Short mmCIF file of C-alpha atoms and ligand atoms in Angstrom, two decimals:
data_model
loop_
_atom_site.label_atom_id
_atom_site.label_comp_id
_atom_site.label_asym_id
_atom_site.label_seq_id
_atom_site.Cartn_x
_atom_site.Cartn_y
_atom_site.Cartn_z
CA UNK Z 290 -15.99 44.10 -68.20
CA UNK Z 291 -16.45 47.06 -66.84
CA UNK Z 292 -16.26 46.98 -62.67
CA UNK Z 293 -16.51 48.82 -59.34
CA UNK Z 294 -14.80 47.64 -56.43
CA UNK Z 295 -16.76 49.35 -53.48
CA UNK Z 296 -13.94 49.87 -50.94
CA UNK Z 297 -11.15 49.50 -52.94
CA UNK Z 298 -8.61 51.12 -50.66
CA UNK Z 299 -8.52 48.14 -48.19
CA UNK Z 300 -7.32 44.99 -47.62
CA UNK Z 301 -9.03 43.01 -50.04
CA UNK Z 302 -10.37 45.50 -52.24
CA UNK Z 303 -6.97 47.24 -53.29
CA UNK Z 304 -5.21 43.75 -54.45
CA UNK Z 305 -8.77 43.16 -55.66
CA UNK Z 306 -8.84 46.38 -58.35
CA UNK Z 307 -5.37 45.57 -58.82
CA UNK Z 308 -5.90 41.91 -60.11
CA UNK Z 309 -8.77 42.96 -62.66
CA UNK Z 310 -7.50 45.21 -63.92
CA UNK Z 311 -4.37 43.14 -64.99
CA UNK Z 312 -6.85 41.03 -66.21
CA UNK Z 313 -7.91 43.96 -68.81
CA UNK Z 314 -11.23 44.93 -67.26
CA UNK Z 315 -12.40 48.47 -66.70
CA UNK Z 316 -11.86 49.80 -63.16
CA UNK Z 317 -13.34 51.90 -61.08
CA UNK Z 318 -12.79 51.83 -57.13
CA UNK Z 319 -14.85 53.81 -54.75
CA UNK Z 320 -13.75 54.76 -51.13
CA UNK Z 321 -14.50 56.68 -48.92
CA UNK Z 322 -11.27 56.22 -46.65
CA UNK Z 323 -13.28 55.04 -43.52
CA UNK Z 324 -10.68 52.29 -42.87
CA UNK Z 325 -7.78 54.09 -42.67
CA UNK Z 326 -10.23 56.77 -40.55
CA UNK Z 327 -10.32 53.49 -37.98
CA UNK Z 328 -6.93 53.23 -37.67
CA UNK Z 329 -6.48 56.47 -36.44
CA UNK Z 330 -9.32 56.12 -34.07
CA UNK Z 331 -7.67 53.05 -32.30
CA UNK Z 332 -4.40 54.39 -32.45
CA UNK Z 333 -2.94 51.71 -34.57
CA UNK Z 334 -1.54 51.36 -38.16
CA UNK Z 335 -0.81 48.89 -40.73
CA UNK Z 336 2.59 46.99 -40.26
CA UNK Z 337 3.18 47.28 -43.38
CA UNK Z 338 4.04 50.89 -44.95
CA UNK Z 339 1.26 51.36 -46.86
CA UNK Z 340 0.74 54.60 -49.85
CA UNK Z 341 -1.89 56.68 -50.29
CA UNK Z 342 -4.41 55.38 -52.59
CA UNK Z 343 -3.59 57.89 -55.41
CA UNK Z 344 0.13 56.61 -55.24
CA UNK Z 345 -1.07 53.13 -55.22
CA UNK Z 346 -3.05 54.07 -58.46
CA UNK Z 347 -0.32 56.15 -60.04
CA UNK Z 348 2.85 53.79 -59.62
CA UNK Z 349 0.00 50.61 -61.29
CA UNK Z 350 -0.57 52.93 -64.24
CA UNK Z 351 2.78 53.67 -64.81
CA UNK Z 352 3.82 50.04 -64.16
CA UNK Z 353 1.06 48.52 -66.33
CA UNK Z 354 -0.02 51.00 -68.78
CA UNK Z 355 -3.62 50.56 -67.36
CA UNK Z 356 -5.96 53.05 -65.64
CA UNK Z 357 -7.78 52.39 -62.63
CA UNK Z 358 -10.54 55.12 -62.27
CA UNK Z 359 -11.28 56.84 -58.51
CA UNK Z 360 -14.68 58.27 -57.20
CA UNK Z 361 -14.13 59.24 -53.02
CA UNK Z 362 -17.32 59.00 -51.48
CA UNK Z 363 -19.35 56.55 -49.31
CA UNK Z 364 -21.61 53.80 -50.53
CA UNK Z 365 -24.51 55.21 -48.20
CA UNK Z 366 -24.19 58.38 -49.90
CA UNK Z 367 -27.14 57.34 -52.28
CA UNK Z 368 -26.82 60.93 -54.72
CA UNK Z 369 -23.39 60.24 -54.93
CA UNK Z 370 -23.72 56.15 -55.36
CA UNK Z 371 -26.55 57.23 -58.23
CA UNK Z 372 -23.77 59.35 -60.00
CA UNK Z 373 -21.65 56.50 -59.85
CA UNK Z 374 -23.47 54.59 -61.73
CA UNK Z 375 -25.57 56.40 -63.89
CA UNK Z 376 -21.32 57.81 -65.08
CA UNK Z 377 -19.73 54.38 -65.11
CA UNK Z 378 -22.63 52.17 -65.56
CA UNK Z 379 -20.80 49.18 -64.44
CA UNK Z 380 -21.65 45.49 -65.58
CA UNK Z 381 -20.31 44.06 -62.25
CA UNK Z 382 -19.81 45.55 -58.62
CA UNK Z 383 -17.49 43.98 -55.98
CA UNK Z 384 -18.54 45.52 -53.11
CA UNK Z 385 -16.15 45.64 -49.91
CA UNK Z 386 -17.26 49.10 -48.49
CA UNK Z 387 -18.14 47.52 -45.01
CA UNK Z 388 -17.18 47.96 -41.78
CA UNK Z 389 -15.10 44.31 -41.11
CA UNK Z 390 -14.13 43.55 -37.58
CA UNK Z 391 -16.00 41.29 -34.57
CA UNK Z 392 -14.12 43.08 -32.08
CA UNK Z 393 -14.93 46.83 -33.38
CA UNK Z 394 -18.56 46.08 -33.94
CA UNK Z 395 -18.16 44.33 -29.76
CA UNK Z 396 -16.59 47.55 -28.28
CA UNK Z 397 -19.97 49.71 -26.91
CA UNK Z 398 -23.52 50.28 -28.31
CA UNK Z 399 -22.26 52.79 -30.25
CA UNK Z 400 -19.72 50.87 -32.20
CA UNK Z 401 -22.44 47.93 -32.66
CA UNK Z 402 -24.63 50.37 -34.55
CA UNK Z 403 -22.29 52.17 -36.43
CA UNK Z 404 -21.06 48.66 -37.81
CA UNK Z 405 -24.57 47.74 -38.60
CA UNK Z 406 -26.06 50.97 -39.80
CA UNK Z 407 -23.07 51.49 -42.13
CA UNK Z 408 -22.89 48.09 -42.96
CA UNK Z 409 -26.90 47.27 -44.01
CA UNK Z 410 -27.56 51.04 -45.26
CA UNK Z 411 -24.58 50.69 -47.87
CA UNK Z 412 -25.94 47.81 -48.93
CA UNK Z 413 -29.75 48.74 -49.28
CA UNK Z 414 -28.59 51.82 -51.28
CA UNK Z 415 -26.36 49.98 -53.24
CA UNK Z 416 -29.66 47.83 -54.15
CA UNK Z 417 -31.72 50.23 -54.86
CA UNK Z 418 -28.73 52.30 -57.06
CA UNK Z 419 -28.85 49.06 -58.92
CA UNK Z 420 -32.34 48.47 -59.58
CA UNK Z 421 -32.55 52.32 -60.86
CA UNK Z 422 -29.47 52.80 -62.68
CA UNK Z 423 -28.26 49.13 -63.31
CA UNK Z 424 -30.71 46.40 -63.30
CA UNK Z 425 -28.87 44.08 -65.09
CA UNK Z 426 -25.56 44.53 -63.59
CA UNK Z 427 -23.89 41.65 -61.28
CA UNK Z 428 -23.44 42.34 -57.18
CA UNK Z 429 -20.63 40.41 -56.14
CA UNK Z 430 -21.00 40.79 -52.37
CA UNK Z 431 -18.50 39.46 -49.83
CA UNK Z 432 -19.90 37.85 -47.01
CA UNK Z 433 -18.63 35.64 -44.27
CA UNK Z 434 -18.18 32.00 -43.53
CA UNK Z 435 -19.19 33.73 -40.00
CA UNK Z 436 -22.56 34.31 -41.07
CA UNK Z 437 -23.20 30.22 -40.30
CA UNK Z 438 -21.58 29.97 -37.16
CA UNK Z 439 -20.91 26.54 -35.43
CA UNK Z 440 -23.53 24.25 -35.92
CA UNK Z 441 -23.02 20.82 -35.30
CA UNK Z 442 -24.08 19.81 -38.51
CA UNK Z 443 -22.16 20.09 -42.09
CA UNK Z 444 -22.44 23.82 -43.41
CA UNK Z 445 -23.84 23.83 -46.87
CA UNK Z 446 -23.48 26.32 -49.37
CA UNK Z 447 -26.02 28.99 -48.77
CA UNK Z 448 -28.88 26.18 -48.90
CA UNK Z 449 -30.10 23.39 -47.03
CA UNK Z 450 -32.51 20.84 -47.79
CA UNK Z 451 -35.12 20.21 -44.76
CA UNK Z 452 -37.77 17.63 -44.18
CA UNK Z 453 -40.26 18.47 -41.83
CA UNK Z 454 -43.65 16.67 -40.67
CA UNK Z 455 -43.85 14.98 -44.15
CA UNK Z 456 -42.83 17.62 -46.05
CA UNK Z 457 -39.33 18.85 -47.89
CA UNK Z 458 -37.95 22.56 -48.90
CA UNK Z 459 -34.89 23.68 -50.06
CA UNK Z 460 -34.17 26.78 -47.28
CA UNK Z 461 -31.82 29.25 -46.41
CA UNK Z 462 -29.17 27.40 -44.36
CA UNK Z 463 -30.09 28.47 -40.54
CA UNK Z 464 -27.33 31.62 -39.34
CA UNK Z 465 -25.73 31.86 -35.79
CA UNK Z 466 -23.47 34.52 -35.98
CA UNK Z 467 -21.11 35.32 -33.30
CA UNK Z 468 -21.18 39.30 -33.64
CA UNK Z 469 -22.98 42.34 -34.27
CA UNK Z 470 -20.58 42.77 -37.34
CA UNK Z 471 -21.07 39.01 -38.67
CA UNK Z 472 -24.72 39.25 -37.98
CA UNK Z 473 -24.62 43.02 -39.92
CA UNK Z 474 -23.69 40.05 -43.06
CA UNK Z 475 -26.89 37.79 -41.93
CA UNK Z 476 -28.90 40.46 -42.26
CA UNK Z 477 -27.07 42.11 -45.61
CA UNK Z 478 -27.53 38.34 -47.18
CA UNK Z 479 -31.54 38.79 -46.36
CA UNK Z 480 -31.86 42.00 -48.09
CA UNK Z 481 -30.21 40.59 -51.06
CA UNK Z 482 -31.89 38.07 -51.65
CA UNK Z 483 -35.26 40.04 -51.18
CA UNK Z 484 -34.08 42.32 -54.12
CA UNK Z 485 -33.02 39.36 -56.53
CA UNK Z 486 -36.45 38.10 -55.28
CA UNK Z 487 -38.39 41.41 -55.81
CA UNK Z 488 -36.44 43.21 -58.40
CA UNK Z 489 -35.26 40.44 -60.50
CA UNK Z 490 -31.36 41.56 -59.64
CA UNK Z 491 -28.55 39.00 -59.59
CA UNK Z 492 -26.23 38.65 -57.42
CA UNK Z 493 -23.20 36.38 -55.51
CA UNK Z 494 -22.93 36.16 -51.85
CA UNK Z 495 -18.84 35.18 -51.25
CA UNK Z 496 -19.25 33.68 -47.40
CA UNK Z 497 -15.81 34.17 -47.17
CA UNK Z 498 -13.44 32.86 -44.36
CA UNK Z 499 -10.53 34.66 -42.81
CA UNK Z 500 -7.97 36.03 -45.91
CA UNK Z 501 -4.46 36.33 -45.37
CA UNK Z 502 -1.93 36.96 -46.62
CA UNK Z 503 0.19 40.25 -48.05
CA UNK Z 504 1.37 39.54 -51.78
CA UNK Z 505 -0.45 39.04 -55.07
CA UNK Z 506 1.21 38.70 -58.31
CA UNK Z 507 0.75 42.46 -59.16
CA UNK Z 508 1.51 43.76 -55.57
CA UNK Z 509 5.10 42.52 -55.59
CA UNK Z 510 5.89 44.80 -58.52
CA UNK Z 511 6.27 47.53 -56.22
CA UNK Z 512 6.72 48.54 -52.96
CA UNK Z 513 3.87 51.32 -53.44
CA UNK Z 514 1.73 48.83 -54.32
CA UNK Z 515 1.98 47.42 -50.97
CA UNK Z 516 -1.04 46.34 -48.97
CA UNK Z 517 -2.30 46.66 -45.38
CA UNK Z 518 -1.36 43.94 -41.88
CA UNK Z 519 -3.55 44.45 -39.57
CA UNK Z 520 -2.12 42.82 -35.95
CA UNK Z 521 -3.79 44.84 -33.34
CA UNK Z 522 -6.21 43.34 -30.97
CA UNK Z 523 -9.20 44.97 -33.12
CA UNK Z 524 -8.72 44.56 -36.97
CA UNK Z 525 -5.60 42.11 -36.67
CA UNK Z 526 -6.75 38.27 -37.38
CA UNK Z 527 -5.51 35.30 -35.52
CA UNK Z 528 -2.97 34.21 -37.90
CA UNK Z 529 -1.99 37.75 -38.77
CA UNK Z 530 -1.49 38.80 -35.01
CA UNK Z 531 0.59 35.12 -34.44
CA UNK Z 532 2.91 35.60 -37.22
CA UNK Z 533 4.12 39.04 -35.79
CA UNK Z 534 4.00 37.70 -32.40
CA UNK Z 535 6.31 35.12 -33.40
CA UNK Z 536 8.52 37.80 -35.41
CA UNK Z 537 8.74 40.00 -31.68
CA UNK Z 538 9.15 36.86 -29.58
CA UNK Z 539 5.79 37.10 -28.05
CA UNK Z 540 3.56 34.68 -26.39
CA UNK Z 541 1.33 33.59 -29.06
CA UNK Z 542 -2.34 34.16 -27.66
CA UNK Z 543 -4.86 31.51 -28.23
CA UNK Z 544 -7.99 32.89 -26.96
CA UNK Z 545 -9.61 29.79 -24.75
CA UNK Z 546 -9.13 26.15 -25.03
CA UNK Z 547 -8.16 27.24 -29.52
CA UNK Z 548 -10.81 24.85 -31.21
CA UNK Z 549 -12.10 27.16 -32.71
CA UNK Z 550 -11.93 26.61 -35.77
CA UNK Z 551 -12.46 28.71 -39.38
CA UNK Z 552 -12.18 28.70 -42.73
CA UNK Z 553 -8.99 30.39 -44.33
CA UNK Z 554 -7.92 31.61 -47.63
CA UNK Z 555 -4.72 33.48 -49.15
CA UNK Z 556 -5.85 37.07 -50.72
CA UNK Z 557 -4.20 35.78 -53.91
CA UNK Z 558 -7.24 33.37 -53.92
CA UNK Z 559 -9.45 35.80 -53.09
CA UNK Z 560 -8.73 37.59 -55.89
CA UNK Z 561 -9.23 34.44 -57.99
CA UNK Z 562 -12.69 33.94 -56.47
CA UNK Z 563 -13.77 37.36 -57.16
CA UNK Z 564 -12.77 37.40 -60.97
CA UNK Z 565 -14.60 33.75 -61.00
CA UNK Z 566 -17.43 34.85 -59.95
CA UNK Z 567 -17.46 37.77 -62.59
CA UNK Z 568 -16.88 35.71 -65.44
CA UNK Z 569 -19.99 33.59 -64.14
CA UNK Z 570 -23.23 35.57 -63.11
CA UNK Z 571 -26.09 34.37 -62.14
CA UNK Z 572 -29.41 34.86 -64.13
CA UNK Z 573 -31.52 37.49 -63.65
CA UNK Z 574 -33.51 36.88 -60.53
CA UNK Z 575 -31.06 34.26 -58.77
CA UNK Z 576 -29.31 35.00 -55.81
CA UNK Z 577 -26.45 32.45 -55.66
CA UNK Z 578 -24.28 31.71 -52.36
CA UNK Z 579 -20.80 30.35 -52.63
CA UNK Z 580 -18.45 29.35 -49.58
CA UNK Z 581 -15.07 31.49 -50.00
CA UNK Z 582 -11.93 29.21 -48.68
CA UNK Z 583 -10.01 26.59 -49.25
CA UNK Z 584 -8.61 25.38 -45.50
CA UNK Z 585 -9.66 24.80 -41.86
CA UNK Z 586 -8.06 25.28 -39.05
CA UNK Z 587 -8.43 25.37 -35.01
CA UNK Z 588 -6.81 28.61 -33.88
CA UNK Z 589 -4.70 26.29 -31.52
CA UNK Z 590 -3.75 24.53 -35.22
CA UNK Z 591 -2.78 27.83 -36.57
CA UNK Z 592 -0.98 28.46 -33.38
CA UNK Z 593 1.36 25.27 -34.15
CA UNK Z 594 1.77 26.06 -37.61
CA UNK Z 595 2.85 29.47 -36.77
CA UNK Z 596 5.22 27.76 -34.11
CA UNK Z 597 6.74 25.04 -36.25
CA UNK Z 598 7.34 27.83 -39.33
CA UNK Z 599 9.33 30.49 -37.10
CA UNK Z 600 11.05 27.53 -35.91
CA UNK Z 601 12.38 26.65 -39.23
CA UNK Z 602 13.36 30.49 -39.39
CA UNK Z 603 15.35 29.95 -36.19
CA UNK Z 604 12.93 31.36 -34.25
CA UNK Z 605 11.73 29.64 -30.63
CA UNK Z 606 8.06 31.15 -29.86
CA UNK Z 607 5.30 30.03 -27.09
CA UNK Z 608 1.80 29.28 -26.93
CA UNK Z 609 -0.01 30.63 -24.27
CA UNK Z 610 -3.89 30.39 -23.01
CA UNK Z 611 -5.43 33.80 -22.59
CA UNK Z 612 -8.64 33.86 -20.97
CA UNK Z 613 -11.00 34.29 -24.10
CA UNK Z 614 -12.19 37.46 -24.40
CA UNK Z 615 -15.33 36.34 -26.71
CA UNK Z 616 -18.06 34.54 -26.45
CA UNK Z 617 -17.84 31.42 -28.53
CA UNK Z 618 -17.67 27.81 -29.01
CA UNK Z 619 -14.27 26.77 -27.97
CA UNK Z 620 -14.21 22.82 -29.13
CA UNK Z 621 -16.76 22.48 -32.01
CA UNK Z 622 -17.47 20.17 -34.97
CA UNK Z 623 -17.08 22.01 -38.18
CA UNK Z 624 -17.60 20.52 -41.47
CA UNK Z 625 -18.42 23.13 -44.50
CA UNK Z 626 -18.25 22.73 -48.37
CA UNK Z 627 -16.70 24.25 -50.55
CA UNK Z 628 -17.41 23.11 -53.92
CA UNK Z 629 -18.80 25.51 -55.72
CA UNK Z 630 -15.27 28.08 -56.51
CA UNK Z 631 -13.40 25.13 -56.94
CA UNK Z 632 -15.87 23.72 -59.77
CA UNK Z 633 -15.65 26.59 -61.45
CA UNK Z 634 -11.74 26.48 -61.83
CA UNK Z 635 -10.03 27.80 -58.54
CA UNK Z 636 -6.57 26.32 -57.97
CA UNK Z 637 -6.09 26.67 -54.08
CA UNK Z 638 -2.91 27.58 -51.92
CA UNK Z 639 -2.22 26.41 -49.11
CA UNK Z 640 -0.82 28.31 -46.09
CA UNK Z 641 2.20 25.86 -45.22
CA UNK Z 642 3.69 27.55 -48.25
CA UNK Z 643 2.11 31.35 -48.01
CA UNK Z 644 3.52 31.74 -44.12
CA UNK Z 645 7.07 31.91 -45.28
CA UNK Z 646 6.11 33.89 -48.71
CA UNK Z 647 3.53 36.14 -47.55
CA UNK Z 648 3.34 36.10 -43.89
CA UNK Z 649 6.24 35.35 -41.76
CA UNK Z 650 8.71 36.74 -44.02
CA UNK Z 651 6.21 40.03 -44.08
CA UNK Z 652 6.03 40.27 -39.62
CA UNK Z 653 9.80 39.79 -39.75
CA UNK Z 654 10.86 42.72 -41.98
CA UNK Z 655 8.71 44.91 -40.67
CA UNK Z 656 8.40 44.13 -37.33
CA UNK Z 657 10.41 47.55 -36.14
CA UNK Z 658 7.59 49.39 -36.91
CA UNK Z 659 5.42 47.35 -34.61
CA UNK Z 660 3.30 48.78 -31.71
CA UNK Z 661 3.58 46.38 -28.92
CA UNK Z 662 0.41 48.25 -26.59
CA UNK Z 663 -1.78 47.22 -29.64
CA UNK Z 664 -1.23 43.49 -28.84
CA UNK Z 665 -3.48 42.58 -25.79
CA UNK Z 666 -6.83 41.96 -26.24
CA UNK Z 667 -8.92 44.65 -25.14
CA UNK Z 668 -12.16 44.13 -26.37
CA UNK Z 669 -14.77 41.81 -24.30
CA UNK Z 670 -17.82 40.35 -25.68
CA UNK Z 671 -19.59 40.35 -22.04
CA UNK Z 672 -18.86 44.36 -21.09
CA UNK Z 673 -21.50 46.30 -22.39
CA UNK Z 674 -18.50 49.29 -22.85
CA UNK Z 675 -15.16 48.68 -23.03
CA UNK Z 676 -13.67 52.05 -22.40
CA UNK Z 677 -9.86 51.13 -23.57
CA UNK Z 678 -11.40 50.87 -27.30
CA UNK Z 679 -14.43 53.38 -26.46
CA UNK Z 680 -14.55 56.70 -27.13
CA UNK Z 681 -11.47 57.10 -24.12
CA UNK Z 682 -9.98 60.60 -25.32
CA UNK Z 683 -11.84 64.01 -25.19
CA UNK Z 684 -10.80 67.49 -26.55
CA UNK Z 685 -10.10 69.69 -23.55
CA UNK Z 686 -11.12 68.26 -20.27
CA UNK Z 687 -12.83 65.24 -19.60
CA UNK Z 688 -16.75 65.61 -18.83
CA UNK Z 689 -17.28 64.09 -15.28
CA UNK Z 690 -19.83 63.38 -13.37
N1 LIG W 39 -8.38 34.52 -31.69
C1 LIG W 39 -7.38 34.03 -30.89
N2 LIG W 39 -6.32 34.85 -30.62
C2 LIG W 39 -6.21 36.11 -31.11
C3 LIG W 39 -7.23 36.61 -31.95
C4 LIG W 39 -8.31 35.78 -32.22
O1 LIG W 39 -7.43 32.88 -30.44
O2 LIG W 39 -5.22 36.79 -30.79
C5 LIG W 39 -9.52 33.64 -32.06
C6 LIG W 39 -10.91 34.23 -31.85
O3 LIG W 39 -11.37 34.03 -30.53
C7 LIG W 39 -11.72 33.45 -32.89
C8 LIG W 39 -10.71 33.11 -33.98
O4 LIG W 39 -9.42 33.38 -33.44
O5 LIG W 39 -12.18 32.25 -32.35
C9 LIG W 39 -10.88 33.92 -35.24
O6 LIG W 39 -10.81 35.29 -34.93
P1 LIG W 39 -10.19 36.31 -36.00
O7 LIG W 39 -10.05 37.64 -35.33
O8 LIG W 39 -8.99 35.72 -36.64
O9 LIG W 39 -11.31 36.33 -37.14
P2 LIG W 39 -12.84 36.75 -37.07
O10 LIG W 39 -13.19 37.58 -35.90
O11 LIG W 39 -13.61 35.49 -37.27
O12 LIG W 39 -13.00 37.72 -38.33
C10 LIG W 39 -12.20 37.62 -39.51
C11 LIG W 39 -12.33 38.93 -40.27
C12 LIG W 39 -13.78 39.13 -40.69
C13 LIG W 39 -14.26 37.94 -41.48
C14 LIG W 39 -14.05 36.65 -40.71
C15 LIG W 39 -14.31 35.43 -41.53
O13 LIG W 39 -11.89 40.01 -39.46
O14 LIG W 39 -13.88 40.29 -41.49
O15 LIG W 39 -15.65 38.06 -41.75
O16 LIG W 39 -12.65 36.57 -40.31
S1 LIG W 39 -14.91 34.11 -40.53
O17 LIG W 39 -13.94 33.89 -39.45
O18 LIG W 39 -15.05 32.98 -41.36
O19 LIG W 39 -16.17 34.57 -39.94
#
């Protein structure tokens, strides 16, 4: 099959391209180097070492034999998205090219709308690219299990049947995100489904829960092929930022009372998903919804996992109670399927085994290049600015009032 992976320098897109393209399907990845822009913005980096994405692609086609094909631009650079496919004229598109953190999209009105201008405008040019150049082709679109929130009722998948005053529908499952960047995916999801509806297009909304995890079967080929770990306050995840916590002998910090709880998945799964939901595309017209992960866990959960693991590694690490710096439901039912993947042939893995094989052991061998000022939590959902993550630094002197 021939397929673009939209943001295939990141986290999930690189092992994404990778896995594909083992699998013998036509690559192409398009980037427009925005994350690694980020990182530089918050001062931060990837634990891991991590190449430059022509390295990354060079060392895989030497390894492999195969050729992964590059296009640097942005997906809400609509000339340049219409060149893309009216060149490639893909069957499928993965598309990752959005903006991905709760915290960055929480820092100041400015980073709100940059995460949801960048994040809905990429995807409403990437529809209308499609409907021009590509009408039959297959959007693979990753969402988030955030998009649902935490009702007190099972989460469906995508749909919900409701009875009301004597009658019945089959609706769009209600969305109570707890971000400007998950609700950028609520209203992403909308649009989508408008097109299918409008255009006829097909396309597979991933609500995916939090990935981790470093290694895939390709990545650990190389050490070029290496991916990103993300542990600062901003674009690090819970687990992530625990495991290198517990790898520095720091406090692990459970936001709140830590039952909050989420859906998780390794990125070797993820990569499963995606090339599952390839091989089965919707019809033309149908916009389908499947939930991406295959665990759940309260953050205070993860925080005992983490504990009990480094233990085993001889490690002693703490638990402590930070004051949560987000607005959220802190002890919560939480109840959502997850049928669909796993129907279709996914064969989970669990993260009892992926902390010591692509976590832990990961924190602990790099943890020398490890910033400790990134740690804290900086970003609060109740400031309107929060000017240690704002805009702080200014060319020349500093404009006061
Ligand atoms: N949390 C802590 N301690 C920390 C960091 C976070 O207790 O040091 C808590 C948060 O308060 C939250 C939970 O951990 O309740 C999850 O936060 P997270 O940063 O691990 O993940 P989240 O913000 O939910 O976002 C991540 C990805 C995002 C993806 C989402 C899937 O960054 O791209 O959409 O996971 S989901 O969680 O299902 O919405």
């Amino acid at each position: 099959m021939r397929i673009i992976v939209l943001g295939g320098d990141g986290y999930c897109g690189w092992p994404t391209a990778l896995h594909l393209s083992d699998r013998g399907h036509e690559i192409l990845i398009v980037d427009d180097f925005s994350r690694r822009r980020i990182d530089y913005e918050l001062g931060t980096e990837s634990l891991t070492p991590i190449e430059i994405l022509h390295t990354r692609i060079k060392t895989w086609q030497n390894l492999s034999g195969r050729r992964i094909q590059l296009a640097v631009g942005s997906v809400n650079d609509y000339e340049f998205m219409a060149d893309v496919m009216r060149g490639f004229a893909p069957e499928s598109i993965v598309h990752y090219a959005e903006l991905r953190s709760a915290p960055y999209s929480m820092i100041d009105r400015q980073h709100a709308i940059q995460t949801q201008l960048h994040n809905i405008e990429g995807t409403l040019n990437l529809l209308y690219a499609m409907k021009e150049f590509a009408g039959d082709c297959h959007l693979i679109k990753l969402g988030t299990m955030g998009e649902y929130g935490q009702p007190n009722i099972d989460i469906e998948e995508g749909f919900i049947e409701v009875h009301h005053n004597g009658r019945s529908d089959i609706l769009p499952y209600p969305m109570q995100p707890g971000s400007f960047y998950h609700l950028s995916k609520v209203h992403d999801s909308q649009n989508i489904m408008f097109a299918c509806k409008i255009w006829g297009l097909r396309a597979t909304d991933l609500h995916q829960g939090v990935v981790y995890g470093t290694i895939t079967d390709q990545i650990v080929l190389d050490d070029r092929l290496l991916n990103r770990f993300d542990y600062d306050d901003v674009y690090g995840t819970a687990l992530n930022r625990f495991c290198v916590q517990a790898a520095i002998g720091h406090p692990l910090t459970v936001y709140g009372k830590g039952g909050q709880t989420r859906g998780f998945i390794d990125i070797r799964d993820t990569v499963s998903c995606i090339e599952l939901a390839a091989i089965h595309p919707p019809r033309p017209g149908q916009y389908l919804v499947m939930n991406q992960f295959t665990e759940h866990f309260s953050v205070m959960e993860l925080a005992q996992k983490v504990t009990e693991a480094a233990a085993k590694l001889g490690r002693v690490v703490e638990i402590e109670k930070v004051p949560n710096p987000r607005v959220e439901t802190e002890d919560h039912y939480y109840n959502p399927k997850n049928t669909k993947l796993l129907d279709l042939g996914l064969q989970p893995r669990y993260l009892s085994q992926s902390l010591f094989d692509s976590l832990l052991n990961i924190a602990v061998k790099y943890r020398d290049r490890l910033k400790p000022e990134v740690i804290a939590p900086k970003v609060n959902w109740r400031n309107v600015t929060n000017p240690e993550r704002g805009h702080q630094f200014f060319i020349g002197a500093k404009p006061e009032r």
